[in-house]
mmCIF file of C-alpha atoms in Angstrom:
data_model
loop_
_atom_site.group_PDB
_atom_site.id
_atom_site.type_symbol
_atom_site.label_atom_id
_atom_site.label_comp_id
_atom_site.label_asym_id
_atom_site.label_seq_id
_atom_site.Cartn_x
_atom_site.Cartn_y
_atom_site.Cartn_z
ATOM 1 C CA MET S 1 -0.279 0.387 0.086
ATOM 2 C CA ALA S 2 2.594 2.269 0.292
ATOM 3 C CA GLY S 3 2.645 5.667 -2.052
ATOM 4 C CA ARG S 4 -1.166 5.146 -2.301
ATOM 5 C CA ILE S 5 -3.253 6.859 0.534
ATOM 6 C CA ARG S 6 -6.576 7.314 1.816
ATOM 7 C CA SER S 7 -9.532 9.162 0.510
ATOM 8 C CA PRO S 8 -11.200 11.670 3.068
ATOM 9 C CA ALA S 9 -14.546 9.995 2.460
ATOM 10 C CA ALA S 10 -13.124 7.149 4.104
ATOM 11 C CA GLY S 11 -14.684 5.594 6.705
ATOM 12 C CA GLY S 12 -12.595 5.980 10.131
ATOM 13 C CA GLN S 13 -11.070 3.379 12.650
ATOM 14 C CA GLY S 14 -13.446 2.630 15.566
ATOM 15 C CA CYS S 15 -16.934 2.798 13.202
ATOM 16 C CA GLY S 16 -16.903 -0.844 12.498
ATOM 17 C CA ARG S 17 -19.724 -3.358 13.100
ATOM 18 C CA HIS S 18 -17.641 -4.431 16.768
ATOM 19 C CA GLY S 19 -16.510 -1.514 18.961
ATOM 20 C CA GLY S 20 -17.507 1.409 17.289
ATOM 21 C CA PRO S 21 -18.889 4.633 19.008
ATOM 22 C CA PHE S 22 -22.499 3.974 18.029
ATOM 23 C CA GLU S 23 -22.210 0.583 19.741
ATOM 24 C CA SER S 24 -20.292 1.751 22.942
ATOM 25 C CA ALA S 25 -22.949 4.279 23.411
ATOM 26 C CA GLY S 26 -25.655 1.938 23.311
ATOM 27 C CA LEU S 27 -27.023 2.595 20.051
ATOM 28 C CA PRO S 28 -27.908 0.583 17.055
ATOM 29 C CA TRP S 29 -25.193 0.004 14.302
ATOM 30 C CA ARG S 30 -26.419 1.326 11.300
ATOM 31 C CA PRO S 31 -25.673 -0.365 7.900
ATOM 32 C CA GLY S 32 -24.789 2.226 4.654
ATOM 33 C CA THR S 33 -22.540 4.870 6.859
ATOM 34 C CA GLY S 34 -19.663 3.222 5.211
ATOM 35 C CA ALA S 35 -18.540 1.977 8.664
ATOM 36 C CA LEU S 36 -17.383 -1.486 6.514
ATOM 37 C CA ASP S 37 -16.628 0.030 3.744
ATOM 38 C CA PRO S 38 -13.065 -0.452 2.064
ATOM 39 C CA PRO S 39 -11.412 2.845 2.061
ATOM 40 C CA GLU S 40 -10.659 4.040 -1.007
ATOM 41 C CA THR S 41 -7.014 5.284 -2.274
ATOM 42 C CA MET S 42 -5.240 6.741 -5.223
ATOM 43 C CA PRO S 43 -1.852 7.730 -6.055
ATOM 44 C CA ASP S 44 -0.146 10.230 -4.163
ATOM 45 C CA PRO S 45 1.710 12.886 -5.851
ATOM 46 C CA ALA S 46 4.048 13.481 -2.940
ATOM 47 C CA LEU S 47 6.160 10.174 -4.824
ATOM 48 C CA THR S 48 6.702 12.014 -7.602
ATOM 49 C CA ASP S 49 6.583 15.659 -6.757
ATOM 50 C CA PRO S 50 10.500 16.514 -7.083
ATOM 51 C CA SER S 51 9.743 19.968 -4.537
ATOM 52 C CA VAL S 52 9.106 17.199 -1.813
ATOM 53 C CA VAL S 53 12.723 16.581 0.025
ATOM 54 C CA ASN S 54 11.585 13.534 2.258
ATOM 55 C CA PRO S 55 8.592 11.347 0.069
ATOM 56 C CA ALA S 56 8.719 8.814 3.123
ATOM 57 C CA ALA S 57 8.620 11.005 5.873
ATOM 58 C CA LEU S 58 5.456 12.600 4.470
ATOM 59 C CA LEU S 59 3.973 9.806 3.674
ATOM 60 C CA ALA S 60 4.551 8.897 7.787
ATOM 61 C CA ALA S 61 3.337 11.993 8.759
ATOM 62 C CA ARG S 62 -0.174 11.736 6.953
ATOM 63 C CA ALA S 63 -0.602 8.469 7.738
ATOM 64 C CA GLU S 64 -0.218 9.866 12.050
ATOM 65 C CA PHE S 65 -2.632 12.857 10.670
ATOM 66 C CA ASP S 66 -4.811 9.836 9.070
ATOM 67 C CA ALA S 67 -4.590 7.809 12.558
ATOM 68 C CA ILE S 68 -4.960 10.749 14.537
ATOM 69 C CA ASP S 69 -8.118 12.142 12.913
ATOM 70 C CA ASP S 70 -9.808 9.036 13.084
ATOM 71 C CA ALA S 71 -9.213 9.001 16.810
ATOM 72 C CA VAL S 72 -10.676 12.399 16.796
ATOM 73 C CA HIS S 73 -13.706 11.377 14.578
ATOM 74 C CA ASP S 74 -14.946 8.389 17.065
ATOM 75 C CA LEU S 75 -14.415 10.755 20.106
ATOM 76 C CA LEU S 76 -16.630 13.568 18.317
ATOM 77 C CA MET S 77 -19.043 10.632 17.309
ATOM 78 C CA ARG S 78 -19.245 9.150 20.821
ATOM 79 C CA ARG S 79 -20.124 12.746 22.376
ATOM 80 C CA ALA S 80 -22.740 13.341 19.927
ATOM 81 C CA ALA S 81 -24.099 9.850 20.651
ATOM 82 C CA LEU S 82 -24.120 10.483 24.610
ATOM 83 C CA SER S 83 -26.078 13.748 23.715
ATOM 84 C CA ALA S 84 -28.358 11.677 21.999
ATOM 85 C CA THR S 85 -28.930 9.640 24.508
ATOM 86 C CA LEU S 86 -29.396 12.471 27.349
ATOM 87 C CA ALA S 87 -31.907 13.704 24.812
ATOM 88 C CA ALA S 88 -33.907 10.427 24.560
ATOM 89 C CA GLN S 89 -33.653 10.042 28.043
ATOM 90 C CA GLY S 90 -35.103 13.035 28.621
ATOM 91 C CA MET S 91 -32.449 13.633 31.136
ATOM 92 C CA LYS S 92 -32.659 17.264 30.664
ATOM 93 C CA ALA S 93 -36.010 19.360 29.938
ATOM 94 C CA GLY S 94 -36.335 22.848 28.866
ATOM 95 C CA GLY S 95 -33.713 25.231 29.692
ATOM 96 C CA ALA S 96 -31.894 22.947 31.675
ATOM 97 C CA SER S 97 -29.616 22.142 28.157
ATOM 98 C CA PHE S 98 -28.241 25.260 28.817
ATOM 99 C CA ARG S 99 -25.837 25.902 31.166
ATOM 100 C CA PRO S 100 -23.915 29.155 30.513
ATOM 101 C CA GLY S 101 -22.180 28.092 34.190
ATOM 102 C CA ARG S 102 -21.235 24.673 33.409
ATOM 103 C CA GLU S 103 -20.333 25.607 29.618
ATOM 104 C CA ALA S 104 -17.801 28.218 31.340
ATOM 105 C CA MET S 105 -16.167 25.775 33.764
ATOM 106 C CA ILE S 106 -15.661 23.525 30.250
ATOM 107 C CA LEU S 107 -13.612 25.889 28.359
ATOM 108 C CA ARG S 108 -11.636 27.360 31.239
ATOM 109 C CA ARG S 109 -10.899 23.333 32.063
ATOM 110 C CA LEU S 110 -9.850 23.094 28.634
ATOM 111 C CA LEU S 111 -7.588 26.287 28.469
ATOM 112 C CA GLY S 112 -5.969 25.716 31.712
ATOM 113 C CA ARG S 113 -4.528 22.222 30.521
ATOM 114 C CA HIS S 114 -4.350 23.527 26.826
ATOM 115 C CA ALA S 115 -0.231 23.767 25.778
ATOM 116 C CA GLY S 116 1.838 23.096 22.058
ATOM 117 C CA PRO S 117 1.467 26.102 19.287
ATOM 118 C CA MET S 118 -2.982 25.367 18.833
ATOM 119 C CA PRO S 119 -4.100 28.821 19.779
ATOM 120 C CA ARG S 120 -6.223 29.140 22.806
ATOM 121 C CA ALA S 121 -8.791 31.129 20.317
ATOM 122 C CA ALA S 122 -8.629 28.204 18.120
ATOM 123 C CA LEU S 123 -9.294 25.402 20.591
ATOM 124 C CA ALA S 124 -12.346 27.750 22.446
ATOM 125 C CA ARG S 125 -13.967 27.977 18.976
ATOM 126 C CA LEU S 126 -13.701 24.181 18.644
ATOM 127 C CA TRP S 127 -15.313 23.235 21.893
ATOM 128 C CA ARG S 128 -18.106 25.916 21.503
ATOM 129 C CA GLU S 129 -18.884 24.344 18.471
ATOM 130 C CA LEU S 130 -19.322 21.382 19.873
ATOM 131 C CA ILE S 131 -21.095 22.606 23.187
ATOM 132 C CA GLY S 132 -23.730 24.341 20.103
ATOM 133 C CA THR S 133 -24.066 20.897 18.761
ATOM 134 C CA SER S 134 -25.165 19.300 21.840
ATOM 135 C CA LEU S 135 -27.469 22.152 22.520
ATOM 136 C CA ARG S 136 -29.484 21.464 19.474
ATOM 137 C CA GLN S 137 -29.357 17.713 19.948
ATOM 138 C CA GLN S 138 -30.813 18.204 23.741
ATOM 139 C CA SER S 139 -33.118 20.788 22.980
ATOM 140 C CA ASP S 140 -34.887 23.078 20.605
ATOM 141 C CA PHE S 141 -32.373 26.094 20.991
ATOM 142 C CA SER S 142 -32.379 29.261 19.009
ATOM 143 C CA VAL S 143 -31.027 32.554 19.307
ATOM 144 C CA ALA S 144 -32.707 36.125 18.741
ATOM 145 C CA ALA S 145 -29.716 38.228 18.081
ATOM 146 C CA VAL S 146 -30.040 42.299 17.394
ATOM 147 C CA ALA S 147 -28.054 43.652 14.745
ATOM 148 C CA GLY S 148 -24.355 43.824 15.100
ATOM 149 C CA THR S 149 -24.178 40.740 17.203
ATOM 150 C CA GLU S 150 -24.666 38.353 14.936
ATOM 151 C CA MET S 151 -21.183 37.290 14.685
ATOM 152 C CA LEU S 152 -20.541 36.640 18.425
ATOM 153 C CA ALA S 153 -24.104 34.798 18.364
ATOM 154 C CA ARG S 154 -22.159 32.484 15.660
ATOM 155 C CA GLY S 155 -19.055 31.832 17.200
ATOM 156 C CA HIS S 156 -20.425 31.583 20.670
ATOM 157 C CA PHE S 157 -23.463 28.786 19.831
ATOM 158 C CA GLY S 158 -22.767 27.390 16.486
ATOM 159 C CA LEU S 159 -23.003 27.555 12.879
ATOM 160 C CA GLU S 160 -25.661 25.329 12.816
ATOM 161 C CA THR S 161 -27.724 26.995 15.597
ATOM 162 C CA PRO S 162 -31.010 28.793 14.299
ATOM 163 C CA LEU S 163 -30.219 32.545 14.080
ATOM 164 C CA ARG S 164 -33.394 35.399 14.273
ATOM 165 C CA PRO S 165 -31.894 38.400 13.482
ATOM 166 C CA GLN S 166 -33.986 41.305 15.604
ATOM 167 C CA ALA S 167 -33.462 45.105 14.716
ATOM 168 C CA THR S 168 -33.519 46.156 18.416
ATOM 169 C CA PRO S 169 -32.933 45.359 21.985
ATOM 170 C CA ALA S 170 -36.877 45.481 22.492
ATOM 171 C CA ALA S 171 -37.564 42.888 19.933
ATOM 172 C CA ALA S 172 -35.379 40.805 21.128
ATOM 173 C CA LEU S 173 -36.397 40.873 24.133
ATOM 174 C CA ALA S 174 -39.885 40.909 23.127
ATOM 175 C CA ALA S 175 -39.063 37.271 21.312
ATOM 176 C CA LEU S 176 -37.507 35.741 24.376
ATOM 177 C CA GLU S 177 -40.269 36.581 26.785
ATOM 178 C CA ALA S 178 -42.469 35.300 24.138
ATOM 179 C CA GLY S 179 -40.917 32.029 23.619
ATOM 180 C CA GLU S 180 -39.948 32.040 20.391
ATOM 181 C CA CYS S 181 -36.124 31.543 20.979
ATOM 182 C CA SER S 182 -34.164 30.298 23.920
ATOM 183 C CA VAL S 183 -31.583 32.794 24.497
ATOM 184 C CA ALA S 184 -31.311 36.785 23.394
ATOM 185 C CA VAL S 185 -27.711 37.897 22.120
ATOM 186 C CA LEU S 186 -27.913 42.018 22.688
ATOM 187 C CA PRO S 187 -25.134 44.721 22.741
ATOM 188 C CA SER S 188 -23.025 45.352 25.792
ATOM 189 C CA PRO S 189 -24.452 48.279 27.872
ATOM 190 C CA ALA S 190 -22.555 52.132 27.239
ATOM 191 C CA ASP S 191 -22.164 55.089 29.246
ATOM 192 C CA GLY S 192 -24.212 57.242 28.354
ATOM 193 C CA GLU S 193 -26.949 55.709 26.109
ATOM 194 C CA ALA S 194 -29.904 56.826 25.587
ATOM 195 C CA PRO S 195 -32.962 55.825 27.735
ATOM 196 C CA GLU S 196 -34.082 53.872 24.637
ATOM 197 C CA ALA S 197 -31.232 51.810 24.497
ATOM 198 C CA ALA S 198 -30.503 51.418 27.584
ATOM 199 C CA TRP S 199 -32.298 47.969 27.316
ATOM 200 C CA TRP S 200 -31.205 46.943 30.726
ATOM 201 C CA ALA S 201 -32.982 49.131 32.798
ATOM 202 C CA GLY S 202 -36.052 48.041 32.307
ATOM 203 C CA LEU S 203 -35.315 44.107 33.217
ATOM 204 C CA ASP S 204 -36.878 42.795 36.773
ATOM 205 C CA ALA S 205 -36.810 39.622 38.387
ATOM 206 C CA PRO S 206 -38.857 36.991 37.262
ATOM 207 C CA GLY S 207 -38.249 38.458 34.374
ATOM 208 C CA PRO S 208 -35.524 38.063 30.996
ATOM 209 C CA GLN S 209 -31.829 37.789 32.964
ATOM 210 C CA VAL S 210 -28.606 38.501 31.763
ATOM 211 C CA VAL S 211 -26.488 34.820 32.124
ATOM 212 C CA ALA S 212 -23.350 35.350 29.935
ATOM 213 C CA ALA S 213 -21.219 37.450 28.132
ATOM 214 C CA LEU S 214 -19.824 37.479 24.733
ATOM 215 C CA PRO S 215 -17.414 36.718 23.707
ATOM 216 C CA PHE S 216 -16.048 33.830 26.447
ATOM 217 C CA LEU S 217 -12.411 34.276 25.088
ATOM 218 C CA MET S 218 -11.548 38.193 25.018
ATOM 219 C CA ARG S 219 -9.203 39.360 22.440
ATOM 220 C CA PRO S 220 -5.987 40.719 23.563
ATOM 221 C CA GLY S 221 -6.239 44.037 25.150
ATOM 222 C CA GLN S 222 -10.187 43.955 25.710
ATOM 223 C CA SER S 223 -11.533 44.212 28.942
ATOM 224 C CA VAL S 224 -15.509 44.930 28.424
ATOM 225 C CA PRO S 225 -17.663 42.222 26.793
ATOM 226 C CA SER S 226 -18.909 43.249 23.396
ATOM 227 C CA ALA S 227 -22.203 41.431 24.376
ATOM 228 C CA LEU S 228 -24.562 39.795 26.651
ATOM 229 C CA VAL S 229 -26.471 36.773 26.656
ATOM 230 C CA LEU S 230 -30.392 37.114 28.212
ATOM 231 C CA ALA S 231 -32.068 33.948 29.334
ATOM 232 C CA ARG S 232 -35.646 32.852 31.037
ATOM 233 C CA PHE S 233 -34.205 31.809 34.024
ATOM 234 C CA GLY S 234 -31.154 33.206 36.113
ATOM 235 C CA ALA S 235 -27.034 32.556 35.793
ATOM 236 C CA ASP S 236 -25.711 29.277 37.728
ATOM 237 C CA ALA S 237 -22.872 30.315 39.610
ATOM 238 C CA THR S 238 -19.095 29.423 39.043
ATOM 239 C CA PRO S 239 -16.011 30.750 41.349
ATOM 240 C CA ARG S 240 -15.646 33.221 38.869
ATOM 241 C CA ASP S 241 -18.973 35.863 37.895
ATOM 242 C CA ARG S 242 -19.531 39.288 37.605
ATOM 243 C CA GLY S 243 -22.825 40.331 38.739
ATOM 244 C CA LEU S 244 -25.030 42.894 37.106
ATOM 245 C CA LEU S 245 -27.811 45.546 39.608
ATOM 246 C CA ARG S 246 -30.225 47.658 38.353
ATOM 247 C CA LEU S 247 -30.171 51.274 40.476
ATOM 248 C CA GLU S 248 -31.710 54.670 40.033
ATOM 249 C CA ARG S 249 -30.776 57.835 41.621
ATOM 250 C CA ALA S 250 -32.794 60.954 42.392
ATOM 251 C CA PRO S 251 -31.714 64.220 40.237
ATOM 252 C CA GLY S 252 -28.509 65.765 41.953
ATOM 253 C CA THR S 253 -26.955 62.258 42.831
ATOM 254 C CA ALA S 254 -23.411 62.214 42.117
ATOM 255 C CA ARG S 255 -22.185 58.889 40.935
ATOM 256 C CA ASP S 256 -20.182 59.142 43.228
ATOM 257 C CA ALA S 257 -22.203 58.868 45.655
ATOM 258 C CA VAL S 258 -23.979 55.958 44.378
ATOM 259 C CA ALA S 259 -20.081 54.159 43.881
ATOM 260 C CA ALA S 260 -19.586 54.921 47.534
ATOM 261 C CA ALA S 261 -23.249 53.249 48.782
ATOM 262 C CA LEU S 262 -22.606 50.306 46.837
ATOM 263 C CA ALA S 263 -18.439 50.077 48.279
ATOM 264 C CA ALA S 264 -20.629 50.307 52.275
ATOM 265 C CA ALA S 265 -22.968 47.663 51.144
ATOM 266 C CA GLY S 266 -19.981 45.128 50.388
ATOM 267 C CA LEU S 267 -20.461 45.408 46.232
ATOM 268 C CA PRO S 268 -18.033 47.641 45.415
ATOM 269 C CA PRO S 269 -18.230 48.463 41.701
ATOM 270 C CA ARG S 270 -16.341 47.199 38.982
ATOM 271 C CA ARG S 271 -17.720 49.216 36.509
ATOM 272 C CA LEU S 272 -20.783 51.862 36.731
ATOM 273 C CA LEU S 273 -22.607 52.659 33.737
ATOM 274 C CA ALA S 274 -25.505 55.454 33.778
ATOM 275 C CA SER S 275 -27.447 56.035 31.149
ATOM 276 C CA ALA S 276 -27.871 59.629 29.085
ATOM 277 C CA ASP S 277 -30.705 61.074 31.637
ATOM 278 C CA GLY S 278 -28.231 60.273 34.370
ATOM 279 C CA ARG S 279 -31.498 58.400 36.438
ATOM 280 C CA ARG S 280 -30.842 54.960 35.287
ATOM 281 C CA MET S 281 -27.691 53.368 36.311
ATOM 282 C CA LEU S 282 -25.989 49.856 35.870
ATOM 283 C CA ALA S 283 -23.235 48.566 38.668
ATOM 284 C CA GLU S 284 -21.427 45.669 37.554
ATOM 285 C CA VAL S 285 -19.729 43.751 40.888
ATOM 286 C CA GLU S 286 -17.961 40.716 41.962
ATOM 287 C CA GLY S 287 -20.118 37.506 42.164
ATOM 288 C CA LEU S 288 -23.432 36.755 41.450
ATOM 289 C CA VAL S 289 -26.640 38.381 43.700
ATOM 290 C CA ALA S 290 -29.296 36.767 44.381
ATOM 291 C CA PRO S 291 -32.549 39.000 44.576
ATOM 292 C CA GLY S 292 -32.719 38.126 48.771
ATOM 293 C CA ASP S 293 -29.343 38.715 49.142
ATOM 294 C CA PRO S 294 -28.915 41.001 52.785
ATOM 295 C CA ARG S 295 -26.756 43.769 50.921
ATOM 296 C CA LEU S 296 -29.057 45.077 48.733
ATOM 297 C CA ALA S 297 -31.013 46.401 51.554
ATOM 298 C CA PRO S 298 -29.269 49.530 52.680
ATOM 299 C CA LEU S 299 -29.080 50.137 48.496
ATOM 300 C CA ALA S 300 -32.976 51.133 48.962
ATOM 301 C CA PRO S 301 -32.955 54.218 48.097
ATOM 302 C CA PHE S 302 -31.408 53.059 45.222
ATOM 303 C CA ARG S 303 -33.901 50.716 44.430
ATOM 304 C CA ALA S 304 -31.233 48.054 43.344
ATOM 305 C CA ALA S 305 -32.244 45.311 41.662
ATOM 306 C CA PRO S 306 -30.222 42.253 40.294
ATOM 307 C CA ILE S 307 -30.732 41.157 36.676
ATOM 308 C CA GLY S 308 -27.982 38.232 35.989
ATOM 309 C CA GLY S 309 -24.674 38.033 35.469
ATOM 310 C CA TYR S 310 -22.287 36.146 33.707
ATOM 311 C CA ALA S 311 -18.989 33.481 34.447
ATOM 312 C CA GLU S 312 -15.893 36.026 33.863
ATOM 313 C CA PRO S 313 -14.495 35.547 30.658
ATOM 314 C CA GLU S 314 -11.051 34.347 30.014
ATOM 315 C CA PRO S 315 -7.863 36.252 27.749
ATOM 316 C CA ASP S 316 -6.736 35.397 25.076
ATOM 317 C CA GLY S 317 -2.915 34.870 25.183
ATOM 318 C CA ALA S 318 -2.822 34.579 28.648
ATOM 319 C CA PRO S 319 -3.399 30.908 31.043
ATOM 320 C CA ALA S 320 -6.758 30.329 32.347
#
């Protein structure tokens, strides 16, 4: 067989009648998948290409690539079969399939053990696609994305996840509240926004809550998420989270006074934003804050209300 390579269309190792990923996952083997077909071969031009310095070494490397690809493919099919089993057994009902905190911890673990020349961003993108695939297997998952956030939504939830473009944050929130989508992706809040653009000002439990931030792997130099993900349930906690509080302030109350009140209550703000009219404020604090948190009591004059939070994103180019 020297000098001949397998076609990419050939079936992978471990997909045969015995010991393949379908059988190991308890799923029936299905004929016609190519699992038992003999590998197709074709002449390898590397043997006659004069620009190839060491054809034998190249052929050996290609054979190793093929073996690695087959092993990776087997594991991918095994992972997909496990997701299918969870869906078939109804082990995750409703919104339980989407657990943004769990997803963040998966990526943190993988980024923490990652080594070698493969970029961290490539690793994160691969696993985001895998996670998105699992979500679609386990539930009827779709995303409402406000104009300008579509690429972030695609990168986070996967290329095949149904995406419903929305012209405004209000339209995306309406679609989420009506159950027309699983989550909504909205632009990250900015200081000095017009009241109609400050979508966060109208959030209140038990309505839609912020549950994730995009991108999870920040670009070099990026310190603030580009978009936030909202769902009809609260965020699940991880060891490193950011909580969001909606506040109102009376005319004449200085921003520094609000920051001081937050700090005195044990919730020093990492960021403190205000709408253009100055009445509505958004505080980002360390950790998630539950509606009944006793630290909210001293903030009653500001009508402080938690509106969710998100797992702290990871920086690219640095250990997790």
